[in-house]
XYZ file of C-alpha atoms in Angstrom:
475
model
C 53.900 -10.176 76.670
C 52.601 -11.399 73.250
C 52.642 -15.164 72.475
C 54.377 -16.162 69.292
C 51.943 -18.651 67.710
C 52.680 -20.290 64.323
C 49.440 -19.388 62.647
C 50.458 -20.782 59.184
C 51.291 -24.133 60.896
C 47.860 -24.119 62.540
C 46.139 -23.276 59.271
C 47.983 -25.899 57.217
C 47.483 -28.576 59.818
C 44.014 -27.816 61.091
C 42.593 -31.293 60.730
C 45.507 -32.874 62.633
C 45.211 -30.350 65.341
C 41.531 -30.750 65.666
C 41.893 -34.547 65.917
C 44.664 -34.125 68.564
C 42.455 -31.789 70.549
C 39.525 -34.235 70.510
C 41.872 -37.102 71.520
C 43.006 -34.999 74.485
C 39.312 -34.377 75.535
C 39.574 -30.623 74.560
C 36.412 -29.592 72.702
C 36.687 -25.851 72.514
C 39.770 -25.762 70.251
C 39.004 -24.483 66.777
C 42.066 -24.636 64.516
C 40.006 -24.076 61.398
C 38.679 -20.845 62.771
C 42.375 -19.832 63.467
C 43.100 -20.659 59.764
C 40.253 -18.436 58.532
C 41.281 -15.625 60.872
C 44.865 -15.827 59.735
C 43.813 -15.536 56.055
C 41.667 -12.568 57.101
C 44.642 -11.046 58.916
C 46.892 -11.444 55.932
C 44.407 -9.952 53.600
C 44.097 -6.952 55.922
C 47.892 -6.516 55.999
C 48.064 -6.678 52.256
C 45.186 -4.000 52.027
C 46.897 -1.786 54.600
C 50.169 -2.020 52.655
C 48.404 -1.076 49.519
C 46.896 2.054 51.022
C 50.189 3.000 52.657
C 51.781 2.797 49.253
C 49.078 4.922 47.756
C 49.567 7.427 50.579
C 53.300 7.484 49.850
C 52.548 8.240 46.171
C 50.161 11.074 47.153
C 52.853 12.480 49.444
C 55.381 12.425 46.658
C 52.986 14.221 44.268
C 52.274 16.843 46.849
C 56.018 17.506 47.140
C 56.374 17.650 43.384
C 53.466 20.184 43.041
C 54.857 22.233 45.864
C 58.181 22.546 44.094
C 56.477 23.602 40.878
C 54.159 26.100 42.514
C 55.071 29.089 40.285
C 54.699 27.119 37.159
C 51.277 25.625 37.801
C 48.196 27.793 37.290
C 45.847 25.653 39.301
C 48.190 24.972 42.205
C 45.666 25.485 44.933
C 43.130 23.149 43.273
C 45.715 20.458 42.757
C 46.981 20.602 46.359
C 43.471 20.474 47.736
C 42.653 17.457 45.742
C 45.902 15.747 46.900
C 45.254 16.651 50.471
C 41.769 15.117 50.331
C 43.249 11.883 48.829
C 45.802 11.720 51.581
C 43.021 12.309 54.248
C 40.972 9.451 52.834
C 44.015 7.111 52.688
C 44.874 7.869 56.350
C 41.286 7.180 57.376
C 41.190 3.945 55.476
C 44.525 2.892 56.989
C 43.178 3.655 60.551
C 40.003 1.680 59.830
C 42.198 -1.274 58.598
C 44.407 -0.909 61.645
C 41.424 -1.177 63.991
C 40.229 -4.343 62.138
C 43.719 -5.754 62.350
C 43.790 -5.186 66.131
C 40.421 -7.000 66.521
C 41.517 -9.922 64.289
C 44.829 -10.239 66.091
C 43.031 -10.418 69.432
C 40.728 -13.129 68.268
C 43.670 -14.953 66.652
C 45.612 -15.056 69.844
C 42.450 -16.073 71.860
C 41.634 -18.899 69.557
C 45.221 -20.125 69.171
C 45.682 -20.246 72.885
C 42.918 -22.808 73.222
C 44.779 -25.256 71.047
C 46.655 -27.814 73.180
C 50.146 -29.066 72.410
C 50.574 -31.948 69.976
C 50.796 -35.441 71.476
C 53.802 -37.753 71.182
C 53.085 -40.622 68.763
C 53.543 -43.297 71.419
C 51.010 -41.645 73.805
C 47.921 -43.931 74.469
C 44.636 -42.303 73.332
C 41.944 -42.073 75.938
C 41.265 -41.532 79.597
C 43.283 -42.655 82.669
C 42.306 -46.300 82.205
C 44.424 -46.292 79.061
C 47.674 -45.557 80.966
C 50.433 -47.937 79.931
C 52.595 -49.506 82.737
C 56.244 -48.994 81.743
C 57.872 -50.717 84.840
C 57.179 -51.761 88.492
C 59.792 -51.486 91.288
C 59.286 -53.427 94.581
C 56.786 -56.010 95.691
C 54.822 -54.468 98.627
C 51.696 -54.604 96.453
C 51.789 -58.291 96.767
C 51.541 -58.114 100.550
C 48.310 -57.799 102.646
C 49.833 -57.800 106.197
C 52.215 -55.448 107.962
C 55.853 -56.680 107.926
C 57.358 -57.533 111.299
C 60.734 -56.021 110.362
C 63.047 -55.564 107.346
C 63.520 -59.384 106.973
C 60.272 -59.689 105.112
C 58.419 -61.704 107.700
C 54.759 -60.736 108.025
C 52.595 -60.201 111.096
C 48.850 -60.835 111.383
C 48.158 -57.101 111.452
C 46.452 -55.297 108.495
C 47.791 -52.134 107.155
C 46.431 -48.939 108.597
C 45.432 -45.880 106.553
C 47.972 -42.988 106.527
C 45.617 -40.627 108.464
C 44.941 -42.926 111.216
C 48.787 -43.497 111.507
C 49.425 -39.750 111.350
C 46.919 -38.956 114.213
C 48.352 -41.775 116.395
C 51.859 -40.386 115.690
C 50.847 -36.913 116.382
C 52.566 -35.508 113.412
C 49.728 -33.638 111.665
C 46.885 -31.431 112.838
C 44.040 -31.065 110.344
C 41.580 -29.616 112.802
C 43.757 -26.696 113.548
C 44.375 -26.109 109.854
C 40.581 -26.162 109.171
C 40.002 -23.669 112.014
C 42.587 -21.266 110.766
C 42.421 -21.612 106.915
C 39.614 -23.963 106.101
C 39.159 -27.526 105.059
C 42.138 -29.398 103.571
C 44.708 -27.129 105.152
C 47.059 -28.571 107.728
C 49.800 -28.169 110.343
C 52.780 -30.406 110.473
C 53.700 -31.111 114.035
C 56.858 -32.312 115.765
C 58.409 -35.212 113.750
C 55.992 -34.373 110.925
C 57.618 -30.981 110.446
C 61.038 -32.674 110.589
C 59.875 -35.147 107.976
C 58.852 -32.495 105.553
C 62.220 -30.742 106.022
C 64.115 -34.039 105.577
C 62.279 -34.841 102.370
C 63.156 -31.286 100.985
C 66.740 -31.661 101.960
C 66.929 -35.107 100.466
C 65.429 -33.970 97.107
C 67.529 -30.860 96.887
C 70.855 -32.596 97.878
C 70.210 -35.266 95.226
C 69.098 -32.698 92.596
C 72.234 -30.560 93.126
C 74.480 -33.588 92.839
C 72.704 -34.342 89.508
C 73.437 -30.928 88.099
C 70.366 -28.888 88.972
C 70.779 -25.292 90.385
C 68.631 -24.919 93.452
C 66.130 -22.094 93.703
C 63.558 -20.959 96.311
C 60.893 -19.365 94.029
C 58.050 -16.915 94.621
C 54.789 -18.474 95.621
C 52.926 -16.040 93.349
C 52.981 -15.136 89.663
C 50.985 -12.898 87.365
C 47.890 -14.432 85.693
C 49.525 -14.048 82.237
C 52.563 -16.093 83.330
C 50.421 -18.797 84.759
C 48.267 -18.869 81.597
C 51.426 -19.029 79.459
C 52.553 -22.118 81.302
C 49.347 -23.918 80.584
C 47.560 -23.444 83.881
C 44.614 -21.319 82.896
C 43.311 -19.121 85.699
C 39.533 -19.063 85.044
C 37.537 -16.319 86.822
C 34.298 -16.830 88.674
C 32.489 -14.804 85.917
C 34.023 -17.084 83.332
C 32.789 -20.166 85.231
C 29.249 -18.767 85.459
C 29.366 -17.811 81.807
C 30.466 -21.294 80.769
C 27.641 -22.940 82.793
C 26.637 -26.316 81.430
C 29.317 -26.035 78.706
C 32.230 -26.071 81.315
C 32.670 -29.791 80.770
C 33.576 -29.150 77.126
C 36.331 -26.689 77.876
C 38.576 -28.804 80.041
C 38.629 -29.112 83.769
C 37.894 -26.295 86.105
C 40.824 -24.074 87.027
C 42.837 -25.223 90.044
C 44.413 -21.793 90.442
C 43.833 -19.381 93.365
C 43.669 -15.679 92.418
C 45.112 -13.189 94.943
C 43.346 -9.890 95.795
C 45.828 -7.818 97.790
C 43.908 -4.966 99.516
C 46.614 -2.441 98.581
C 46.087 -3.324 94.856
C 42.333 -3.574 94.654
C 42.116 -0.250 92.714
C 45.318 -0.834 90.756
C 44.871 -0.983 86.969
C 47.946 -3.296 86.748
C 46.281 -5.695 89.202
C 42.975 -5.565 87.432
C 44.666 -6.329 84.009
C 47.054 -8.998 85.154
C 46.267 -10.094 88.693
C 48.524 -12.092 90.884
C 47.812 -15.743 91.421
C 49.198 -18.403 93.812
C 51.373 -20.879 91.922
C 50.282 -24.507 91.688
C 53.877 -25.654 91.189
C 57.403 -24.114 91.075
C 57.490 -25.110 87.462
C 55.626 -21.798 86.738
C 58.229 -19.315 88.255
C 61.136 -21.463 87.230
C 60.247 -21.482 83.568
C 59.178 -17.823 83.619
C 62.516 -16.712 84.967
C 63.810 -16.854 81.377
C 60.866 -15.105 79.717
C 61.730 -12.685 76.781
C 65.328 -13.993 76.694
C 67.512 -15.423 73.931
C 69.881 -17.994 75.332
C 73.168 -19.018 74.136
C 73.157 -22.761 73.011
C 76.102 -23.424 75.354
C 73.954 -22.939 78.492
C 71.627 -25.692 77.426
C 70.419 -27.973 78.880
C 69.696 -25.554 81.780
C 68.603 -27.700 84.832
C 66.774 -25.912 87.589
C 65.358 -27.209 90.995
C 62.678 -25.081 92.725
C 61.308 -25.253 96.227
C 57.859 -23.619 96.695
C 54.577 -23.904 98.458
C 51.899 -25.084 95.887
C 48.257 -24.000 96.031
C 45.503 -25.851 94.298
C 41.755 -25.507 94.569
C 41.316 -29.212 93.919
C 37.884 -28.719 92.450
C 35.972 -31.901 92.030
C 37.979 -33.939 94.447
C 35.684 -36.333 96.389
C 35.660 -39.421 98.558
C 38.770 -40.921 100.152
C 41.033 -38.599 98.229
C 39.987 -35.824 100.524
C 40.654 -37.804 103.666
C 43.872 -36.836 105.620
C 46.768 -35.241 103.668
C 46.328 -37.046 100.257
C 44.828 -34.104 98.563
C 45.440 -30.614 100.094
C 44.957 -26.993 99.106
C 48.510 -26.065 100.114
C 51.633 -28.228 100.205
C 55.423 -28.038 99.792
C 57.075 -29.416 96.701
C 60.526 -29.615 95.073
C 60.190 -29.357 91.248
C 62.704 -29.859 88.525
C 62.603 -27.890 85.294
C 64.878 -28.356 82.233
C 65.285 -25.848 79.359
C 66.529 -27.927 76.484
C 67.621 -27.781 72.861
C 64.614 -29.053 70.716
C 66.840 -31.895 69.395
C 67.568 -33.201 72.998
C 64.205 -32.797 74.810
C 63.180 -36.342 74.390
C 66.269 -37.776 75.861
C 66.090 -35.170 78.698
C 62.627 -36.457 79.573
C 63.895 -39.947 80.096
C 66.787 -38.599 82.133
C 64.312 -36.857 84.399
C 62.310 -40.061 84.862
C 65.384 -42.071 85.677
C 66.327 -39.456 88.288
C 62.891 -39.790 89.883
C 63.037 -43.542 89.911
C 66.434 -43.340 91.769
C 64.843 -41.033 94.383
C 61.961 -43.291 95.129
C 63.901 -46.522 94.953
C 66.362 -45.227 97.522
C 63.529 -44.363 99.792
C 62.520 -48.020 99.593
C 59.085 -47.431 98.063
C 57.232 -49.820 95.742
C 56.282 -47.846 92.730
C 55.311 -48.055 89.013
C 55.976 -45.798 86.071
C 53.044 -45.122 83.763
C 52.991 -43.626 80.277
C 49.981 -41.291 80.524
C 47.198 -41.195 77.861
C 46.031 -38.112 75.962
C 43.201 -37.132 78.458
C 45.807 -36.773 81.146
C 48.335 -34.469 79.373
C 46.798 -31.115 80.181
C 47.284 -28.230 77.767
C 51.081 -28.106 77.670
C 52.469 -31.600 77.725
C 53.650 -33.440 74.562
C 54.541 -36.550 76.558
C 53.969 -37.378 80.235
C 54.960 -40.094 82.639
C 53.417 -40.463 86.091
C 54.948 -42.410 89.053
C 52.553 -44.043 91.426
C 53.529 -45.565 94.802
C 51.716 -48.520 96.244
C 49.928 -47.282 99.339
C 48.905 -50.488 101.265
C 46.654 -48.609 103.751
C 44.666 -47.291 100.902
C 45.074 -50.634 99.012
C 45.826 -48.862 95.753
C 48.379 -47.024 93.838
C 48.611 -43.237 94.349
C 50.372 -40.663 92.212
C 53.503 -39.225 93.792
C 55.196 -37.684 90.869
C 55.078 -36.843 87.170
C 57.353 -35.832 84.363
C 56.428 -33.896 81.152
C 58.030 -32.762 77.897
C 56.160 -29.520 76.930
C 58.253 -29.030 73.817
C 57.865 -25.305 72.783
C 54.281 -24.780 74.116
C 55.499 -22.612 77.053
C 58.449 -21.121 75.377
C 56.335 -19.644 72.514
C 54.124 -17.992 75.022
C 56.941 -16.662 77.229
C 59.399 -15.781 74.408
C 62.252 -18.145 75.435
C 64.650 -18.692 72.475
C 68.009 -20.145 71.855
C 70.610 -19.010 69.267
C 71.234 -21.542 66.524
C 74.164 -22.260 64.277
C 72.505 -20.233 61.450
C 74.004 -16.950 62.378
C 73.823 -14.357 65.264
C 70.086 -13.493 64.376
C 69.039 -17.172 63.921
C 66.988 -18.448 66.831
C 64.424 -21.114 67.740
C 62.166 -21.683 70.773
C 63.568 -23.773 73.501
C 61.872 -26.923 74.798
C 60.808 -26.965 78.475
C 60.508 -30.043 80.719
C 59.271 -30.431 84.262
C 59.393 -33.250 86.829
C 58.354 -33.578 90.407
C 61.214 -34.535 92.811
C 59.237 -34.441 96.010
C 55.614 -33.556 96.609
C 55.709 -33.805 100.429
C 52.250 -34.824 101.470
C 51.914 -37.671 98.830
C 55.296 -39.038 99.823
C 54.526 -38.946 103.468
C 51.352 -40.930 102.794
C 53.426 -43.549 100.951
C 56.080 -43.645 103.617
C 53.718 -43.963 106.487
C 51.735 -46.744 104.975
C 54.709 -48.554 103.488
C 56.932 -48.591 106.576
C 54.495 -49.037 109.384
C 55.085 -51.829 111.981
C 52.644 -53.891 114.049
C 53.468 -51.965 117.167
C 52.441 -48.560 115.628
C 55.903 -47.297 114.851
C 56.830 -46.196 111.412
C 60.483 -46.785 110.275
C 62.204 -43.765 108.762
C 64.132 -44.531 105.495
C 67.824 -44.474 105.945
C 68.360 -41.773 103.426
C 66.196 -39.358 105.382
C 67.733 -39.942 108.828
C 70.546 -37.380 108.515
C 67.869 -34.627 108.821
C 65.685 -36.392 111.531
C 67.686 -35.393 114.540
C 68.713 -38.971 115.342
C 65.245 -40.525 114.922
C 65.148 -43.913 113.295
C 61.408 -44.357 113.606
C 58.293 -42.355 114.336
C 56.649 -43.385 117.560
C 53.033 -43.289 118.667
C 52.389 -39.932 120.289
C 51.848 -39.954 124.132
């Protein structure tokens, strides 16, 4: 699968693209180098076409000489001369072809390092520059556990989610560590039901909002993951980068698979399987190399998958309990939209997310994320953070991004336009988290705890909790 980069646009807007990359804390993008390589590529194409034209002329002369064989005294000499010219032209064309291949490879490699453009309203800088769009709820103004739904407060301080989870007996991190390593877990009893309830809640609401439900593969080829903006970096690449790693973006969060049956497979070596970090990857890739009819847009998809993340660099309290795990369950929303409508689709996704979390009864805020937080693919991004009173801080539970044509160019997803049957343009892709289970469980446990150690289950989840209205301390 060959990405379709707009090299002319990159060359003509190199200054803007370089400034944008620096604003996004990406320091290995070289748009000016892409421009020079593109000019070199075009010059080679022109030179190749010139020699092909010369070869055609020689071929025509050879045909003419061959027809006039009986009338030409030095026929053999003339044909030998023309054959030599044809041979030289073919050799030159092959040499140029080899150079073209090399330049194309370098062009694609350098172009792939350039991040998407950023929305004009996006704050420039690191996470501290995030702009608060709105706040829903008031639990962040409370420092004591409520007695009940009336709003009356007890004298009990909020407990951390992990302390609660252990007392409730709903999660087993020790068993997870013994079986798979640190930051893997087992849901147990009501904890397992709570995960299933959150998935059912999200999927039911998503289907009602027009999303088609999917259960996706938990793996994808490295090229697919790379095309979606999640670069799988190999161990050898990490070693090669060394001290320069900080200048090429964050370390890869992707797990690469090594199936024993495929270890000697050329296909596996060239494009190995990786575990997906989000269902966004297989959902978007479903439509790779397709030209869609405009009538099917917007195409709204909901995907359930396990997500796998190395979480390199995570430290401190973020690694305690289930806040940051290597494997978790998530329902992801993806929209394929016409370029004219992608901005309004992003706000539609955010409004849907807000309705999900409001109906759960959470206190949350919506943030417009700054340039450092956009990753490679996002043009604009909003995060939603829930107030987690046990942690005494806001914690991310969801995000929504408009990736414009970044992923579609790399995956070859187009839509027919009104310009005729052969007129197409790249679609825009958007993604949004409906439910990332562990983070929501953290927010629910800490938000709805009671002084006696019980945790109230939100009403909207109770249809899937087998009659339970609250989680009770484990005996």
